[in-house]
mmCIF file of C-alpha atoms in Angstrom:
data_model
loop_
_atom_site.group_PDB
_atom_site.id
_atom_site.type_symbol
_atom_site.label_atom_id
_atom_site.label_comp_id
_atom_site.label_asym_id
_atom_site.label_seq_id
_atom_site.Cartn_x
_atom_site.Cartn_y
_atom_site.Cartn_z
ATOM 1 C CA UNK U 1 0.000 0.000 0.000
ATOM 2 C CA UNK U 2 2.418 1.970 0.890
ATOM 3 C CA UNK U 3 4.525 1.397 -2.923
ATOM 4 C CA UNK U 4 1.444 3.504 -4.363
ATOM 5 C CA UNK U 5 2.306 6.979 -3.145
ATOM 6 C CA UNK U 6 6.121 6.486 -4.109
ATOM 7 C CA UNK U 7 6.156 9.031 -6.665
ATOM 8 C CA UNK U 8 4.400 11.621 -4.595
ATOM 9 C CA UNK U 9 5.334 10.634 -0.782
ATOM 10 C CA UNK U 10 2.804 12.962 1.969
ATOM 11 C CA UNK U 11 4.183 13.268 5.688
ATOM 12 C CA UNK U 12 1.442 10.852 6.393
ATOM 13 C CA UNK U 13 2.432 8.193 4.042
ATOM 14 C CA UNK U 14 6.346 8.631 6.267
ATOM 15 C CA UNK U 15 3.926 8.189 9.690
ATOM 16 C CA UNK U 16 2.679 5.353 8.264
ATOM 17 C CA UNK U 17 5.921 3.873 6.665
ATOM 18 C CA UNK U 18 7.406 4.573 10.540
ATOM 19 C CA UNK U 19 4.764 2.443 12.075
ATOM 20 C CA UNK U 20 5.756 -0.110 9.953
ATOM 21 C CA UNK U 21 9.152 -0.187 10.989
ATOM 22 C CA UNK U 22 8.748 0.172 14.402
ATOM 23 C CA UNK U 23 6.518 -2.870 14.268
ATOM 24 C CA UNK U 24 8.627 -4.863 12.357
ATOM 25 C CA UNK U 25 12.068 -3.976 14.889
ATOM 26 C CA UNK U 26 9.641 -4.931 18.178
ATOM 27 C CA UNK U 27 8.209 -8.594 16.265
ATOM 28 C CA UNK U 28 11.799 -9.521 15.115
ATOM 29 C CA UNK U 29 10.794 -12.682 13.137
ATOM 30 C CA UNK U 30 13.824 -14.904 10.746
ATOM 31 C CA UNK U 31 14.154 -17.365 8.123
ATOM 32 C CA UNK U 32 15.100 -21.228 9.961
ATOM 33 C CA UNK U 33 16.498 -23.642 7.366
ATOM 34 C CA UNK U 34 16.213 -27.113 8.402
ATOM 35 C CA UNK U 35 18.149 -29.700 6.878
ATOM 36 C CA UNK U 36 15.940 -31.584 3.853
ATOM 37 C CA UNK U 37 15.643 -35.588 3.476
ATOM 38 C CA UNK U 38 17.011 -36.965 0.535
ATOM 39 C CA UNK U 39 16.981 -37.456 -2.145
ATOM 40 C CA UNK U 40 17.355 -33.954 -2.513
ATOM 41 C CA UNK U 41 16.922 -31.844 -6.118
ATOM 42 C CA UNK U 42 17.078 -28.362 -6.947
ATOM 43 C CA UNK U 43 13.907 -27.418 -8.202
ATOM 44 C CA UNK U 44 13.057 -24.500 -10.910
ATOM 45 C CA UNK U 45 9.860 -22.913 -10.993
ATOM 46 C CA UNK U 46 9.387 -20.333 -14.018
ATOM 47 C CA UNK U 47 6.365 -18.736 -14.953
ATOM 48 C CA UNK U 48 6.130 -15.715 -17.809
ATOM 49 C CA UNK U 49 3.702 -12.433 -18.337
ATOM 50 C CA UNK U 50 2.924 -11.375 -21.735
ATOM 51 C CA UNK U 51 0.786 -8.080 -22.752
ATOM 52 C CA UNK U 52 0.475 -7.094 -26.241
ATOM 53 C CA UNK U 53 0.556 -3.462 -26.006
ATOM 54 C CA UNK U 54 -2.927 -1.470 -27.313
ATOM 55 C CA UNK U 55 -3.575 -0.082 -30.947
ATOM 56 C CA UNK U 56 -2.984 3.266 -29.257
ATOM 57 C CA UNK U 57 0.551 2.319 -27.487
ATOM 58 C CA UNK U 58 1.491 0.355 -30.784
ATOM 59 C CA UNK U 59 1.088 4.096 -32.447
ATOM 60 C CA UNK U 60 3.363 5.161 -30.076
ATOM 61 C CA UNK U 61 6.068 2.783 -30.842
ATOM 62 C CA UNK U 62 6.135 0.668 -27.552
ATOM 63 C CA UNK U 63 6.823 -2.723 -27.389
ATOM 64 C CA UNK U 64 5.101 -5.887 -25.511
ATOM 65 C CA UNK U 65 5.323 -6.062 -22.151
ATOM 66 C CA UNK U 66 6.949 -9.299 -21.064
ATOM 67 C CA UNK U 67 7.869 -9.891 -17.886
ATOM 68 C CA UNK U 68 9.499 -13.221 -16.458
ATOM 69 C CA UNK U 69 10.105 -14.728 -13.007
ATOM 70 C CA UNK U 70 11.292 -17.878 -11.851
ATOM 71 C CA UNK U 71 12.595 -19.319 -7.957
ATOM 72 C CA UNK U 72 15.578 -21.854 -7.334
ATOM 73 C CA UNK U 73 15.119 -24.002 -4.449
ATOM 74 C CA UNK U 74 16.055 -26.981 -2.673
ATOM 75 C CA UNK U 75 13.720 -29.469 -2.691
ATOM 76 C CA UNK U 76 12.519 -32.793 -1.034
ATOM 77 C CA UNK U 77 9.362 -34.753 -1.901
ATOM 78 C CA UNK U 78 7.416 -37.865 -1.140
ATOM 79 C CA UNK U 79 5.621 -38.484 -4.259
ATOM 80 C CA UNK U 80 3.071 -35.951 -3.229
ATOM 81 C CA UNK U 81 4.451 -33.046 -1.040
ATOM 82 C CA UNK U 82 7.309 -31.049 -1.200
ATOM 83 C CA UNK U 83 9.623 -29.569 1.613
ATOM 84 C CA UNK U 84 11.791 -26.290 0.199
ATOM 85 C CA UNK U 85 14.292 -23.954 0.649
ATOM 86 C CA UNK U 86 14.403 -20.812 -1.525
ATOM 87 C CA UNK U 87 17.653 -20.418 -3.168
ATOM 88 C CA UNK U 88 17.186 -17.293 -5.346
ATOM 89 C CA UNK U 89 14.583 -15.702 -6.925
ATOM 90 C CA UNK U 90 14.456 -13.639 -10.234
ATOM 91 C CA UNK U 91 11.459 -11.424 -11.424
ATOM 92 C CA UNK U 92 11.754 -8.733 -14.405
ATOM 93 C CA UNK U 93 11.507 -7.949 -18.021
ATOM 94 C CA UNK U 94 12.131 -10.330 -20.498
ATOM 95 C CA UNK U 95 15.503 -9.631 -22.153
ATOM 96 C CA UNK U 96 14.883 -11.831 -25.098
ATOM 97 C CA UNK U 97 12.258 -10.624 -28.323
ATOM 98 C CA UNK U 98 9.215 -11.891 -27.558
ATOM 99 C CA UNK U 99 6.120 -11.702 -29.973
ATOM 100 C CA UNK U 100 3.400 -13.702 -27.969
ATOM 101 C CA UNK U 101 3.152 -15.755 -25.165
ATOM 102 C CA UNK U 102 4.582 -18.772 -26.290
ATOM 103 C CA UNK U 103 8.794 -17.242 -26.485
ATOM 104 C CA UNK U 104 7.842 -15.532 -23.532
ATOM 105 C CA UNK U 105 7.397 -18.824 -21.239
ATOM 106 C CA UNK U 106 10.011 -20.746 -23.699
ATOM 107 C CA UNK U 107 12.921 -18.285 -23.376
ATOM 108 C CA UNK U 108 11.818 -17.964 -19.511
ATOM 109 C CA UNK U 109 12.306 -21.986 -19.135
ATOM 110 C CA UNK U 110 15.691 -21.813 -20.966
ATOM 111 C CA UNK U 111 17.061 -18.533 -19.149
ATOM 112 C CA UNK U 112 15.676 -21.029 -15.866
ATOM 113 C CA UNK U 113 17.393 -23.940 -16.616
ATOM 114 C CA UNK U 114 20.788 -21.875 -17.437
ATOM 115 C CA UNK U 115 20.699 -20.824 -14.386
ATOM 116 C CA UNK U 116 20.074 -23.605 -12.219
ATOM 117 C CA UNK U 117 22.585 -25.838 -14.404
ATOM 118 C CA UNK U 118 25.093 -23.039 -12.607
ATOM 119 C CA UNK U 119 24.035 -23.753 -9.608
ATOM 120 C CA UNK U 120 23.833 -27.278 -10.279
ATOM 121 C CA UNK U 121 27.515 -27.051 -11.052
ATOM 122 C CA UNK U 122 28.452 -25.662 -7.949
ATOM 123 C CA UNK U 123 26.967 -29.027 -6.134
ATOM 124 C CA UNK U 124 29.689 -30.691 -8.163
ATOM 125 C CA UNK U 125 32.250 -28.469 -6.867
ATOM 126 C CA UNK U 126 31.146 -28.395 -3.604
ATOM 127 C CA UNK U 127 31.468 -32.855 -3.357
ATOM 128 C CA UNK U 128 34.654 -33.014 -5.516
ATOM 129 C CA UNK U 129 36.354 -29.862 -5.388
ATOM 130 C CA UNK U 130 37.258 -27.766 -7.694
ATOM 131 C CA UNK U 131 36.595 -28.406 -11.532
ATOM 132 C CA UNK U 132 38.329 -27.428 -14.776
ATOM 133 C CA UNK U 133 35.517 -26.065 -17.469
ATOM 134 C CA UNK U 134 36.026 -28.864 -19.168
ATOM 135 C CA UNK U 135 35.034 -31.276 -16.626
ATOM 136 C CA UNK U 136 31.808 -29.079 -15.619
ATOM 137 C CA UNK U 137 30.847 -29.096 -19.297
ATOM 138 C CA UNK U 138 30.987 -32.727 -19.573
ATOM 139 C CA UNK U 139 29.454 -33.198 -16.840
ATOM 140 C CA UNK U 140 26.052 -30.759 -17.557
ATOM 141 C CA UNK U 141 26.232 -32.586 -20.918
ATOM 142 C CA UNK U 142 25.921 -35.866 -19.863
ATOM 143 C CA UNK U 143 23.434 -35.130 -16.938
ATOM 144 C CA UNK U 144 25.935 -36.494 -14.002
ATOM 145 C CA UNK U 145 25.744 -33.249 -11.688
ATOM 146 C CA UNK U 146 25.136 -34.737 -8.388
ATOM 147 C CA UNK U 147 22.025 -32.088 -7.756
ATOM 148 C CA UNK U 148 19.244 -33.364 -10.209
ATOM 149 C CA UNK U 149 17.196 -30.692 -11.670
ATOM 150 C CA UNK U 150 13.381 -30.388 -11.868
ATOM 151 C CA UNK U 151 11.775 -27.472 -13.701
ATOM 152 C CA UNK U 152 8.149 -26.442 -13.241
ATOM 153 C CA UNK U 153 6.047 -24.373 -15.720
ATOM 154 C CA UNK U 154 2.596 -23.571 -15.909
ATOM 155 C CA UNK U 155 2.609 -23.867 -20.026
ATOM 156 C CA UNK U 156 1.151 -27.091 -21.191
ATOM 157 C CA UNK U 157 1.878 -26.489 -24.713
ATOM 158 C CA UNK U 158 5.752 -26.234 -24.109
ATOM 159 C CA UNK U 159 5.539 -29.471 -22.176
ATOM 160 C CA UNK U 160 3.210 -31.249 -24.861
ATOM 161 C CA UNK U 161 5.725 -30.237 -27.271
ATOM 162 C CA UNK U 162 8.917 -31.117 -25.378
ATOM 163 C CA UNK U 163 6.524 -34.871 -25.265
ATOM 164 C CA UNK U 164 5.871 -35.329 -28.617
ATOM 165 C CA UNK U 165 8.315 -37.865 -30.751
ATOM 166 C CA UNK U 166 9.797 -35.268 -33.046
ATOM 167 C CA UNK U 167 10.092 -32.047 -32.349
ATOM 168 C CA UNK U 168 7.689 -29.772 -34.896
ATOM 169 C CA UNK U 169 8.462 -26.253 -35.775
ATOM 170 C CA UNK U 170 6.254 -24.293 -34.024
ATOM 171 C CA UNK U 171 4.593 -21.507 -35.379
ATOM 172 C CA UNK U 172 7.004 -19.257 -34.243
ATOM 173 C CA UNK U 173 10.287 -20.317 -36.083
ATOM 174 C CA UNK U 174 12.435 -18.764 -34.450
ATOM 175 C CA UNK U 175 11.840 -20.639 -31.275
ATOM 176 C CA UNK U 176 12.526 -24.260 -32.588
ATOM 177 C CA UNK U 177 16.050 -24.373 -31.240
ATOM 178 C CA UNK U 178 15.103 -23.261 -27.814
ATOM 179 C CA UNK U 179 13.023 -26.066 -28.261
ATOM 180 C CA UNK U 180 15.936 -28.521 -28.838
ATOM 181 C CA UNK U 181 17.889 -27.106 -25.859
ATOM 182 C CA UNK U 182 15.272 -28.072 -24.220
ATOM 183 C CA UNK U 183 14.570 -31.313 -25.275
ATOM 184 C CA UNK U 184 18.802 -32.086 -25.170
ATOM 185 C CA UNK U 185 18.800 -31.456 -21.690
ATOM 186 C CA UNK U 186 15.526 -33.879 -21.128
ATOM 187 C CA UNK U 187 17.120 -36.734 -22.942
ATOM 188 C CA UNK U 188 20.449 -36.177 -21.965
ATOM 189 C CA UNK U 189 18.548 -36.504 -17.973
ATOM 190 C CA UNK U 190 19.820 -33.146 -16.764
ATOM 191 C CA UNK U 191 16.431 -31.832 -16.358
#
């Protein structure tokens, strides 16, 4: 509530902000990490915003808005629950070209699963010591990081297409290789 009057702040919008803090130093409250069960995994949630812009804002020369967000945790489940730990979180504009809704949740999984393969790697590291490049690479590509990865999205036609047999292009051309980076790393059991 208080984010809205930002731009124009009144000396009753600082009370307010005040009372907040106050509050906040007299209820201290923390984060408690507990160790997880294995088999552990880190697990990659993405999700992706897309808004064409209006006729009127097209006029004006503005672009989509697209907007991506994913969280890197660690992760323990029984089949039907999990248990997490928030690693990192990421949520901001897309920095790839995006001209619907499909790239925008495609180029969100792939900038997701970058990202976790780093910190995938630094499992390896972590167990063995340290790694040449070399090593690491071989490693991602064959899918024998000790920290598994699981990636969630909310886009059924990415996952029905990552399912099919052989790979189709997709109406959007330009996104067929994503596609196969994707698919790579699902046959090659990294994600």
């Amino acid at each position: 509530a208080l984010q809205r009057h930002m731009h124009a702040p009144r000396a009753i919008d600082l009370r307010r902000l005040n009372r907040v803090i106050l509050w906040t130093q007299r209820n201290p409250h923390g984060l408690e990490y507990h160790q997880l069960p294995e088999p552990r995994v880190l697990l990659a949630i993405g999700d992706s915003a897309f808004q064409a812009p209006t006729d009127a804002e097209m006029a004006e020369g503005r672009d989509p808005l697209v907007m991506r967000g994913y969280v890197w945790a660690l992760a323990s489940h029984d089949g039907s629950k999990y248990n997490l730990q928030v690693l990192e979180y990421v949520s901001s504009r897309q920095h790839h070209v995006c001209r619907g809704v499909w790239s925008a949740e495609l180029h969100n999984q792939c900038d997701m699963i970058e990202m976790a393969s780093i910190i995938s790697g630094f499992t390896l590291e972590t167990i063995h010591g340290p790694q040449s490049g070399e090593s690491l690479k071989n490693a991602l590509a064959t899918g024998n990081l000790p920290m598994k990865i699981e990636a969630l999205t909310d886009s059924y036609s990415i996952f029905s297409y990552l399912a099919a047999a052989h790979l189709k292009l997709p109406a959007e051309r330009s996104t067929y290789y994503h596609l196969a980076y994707l698919r790579e790393q699902l046959v090659s059991r990294h994600i």
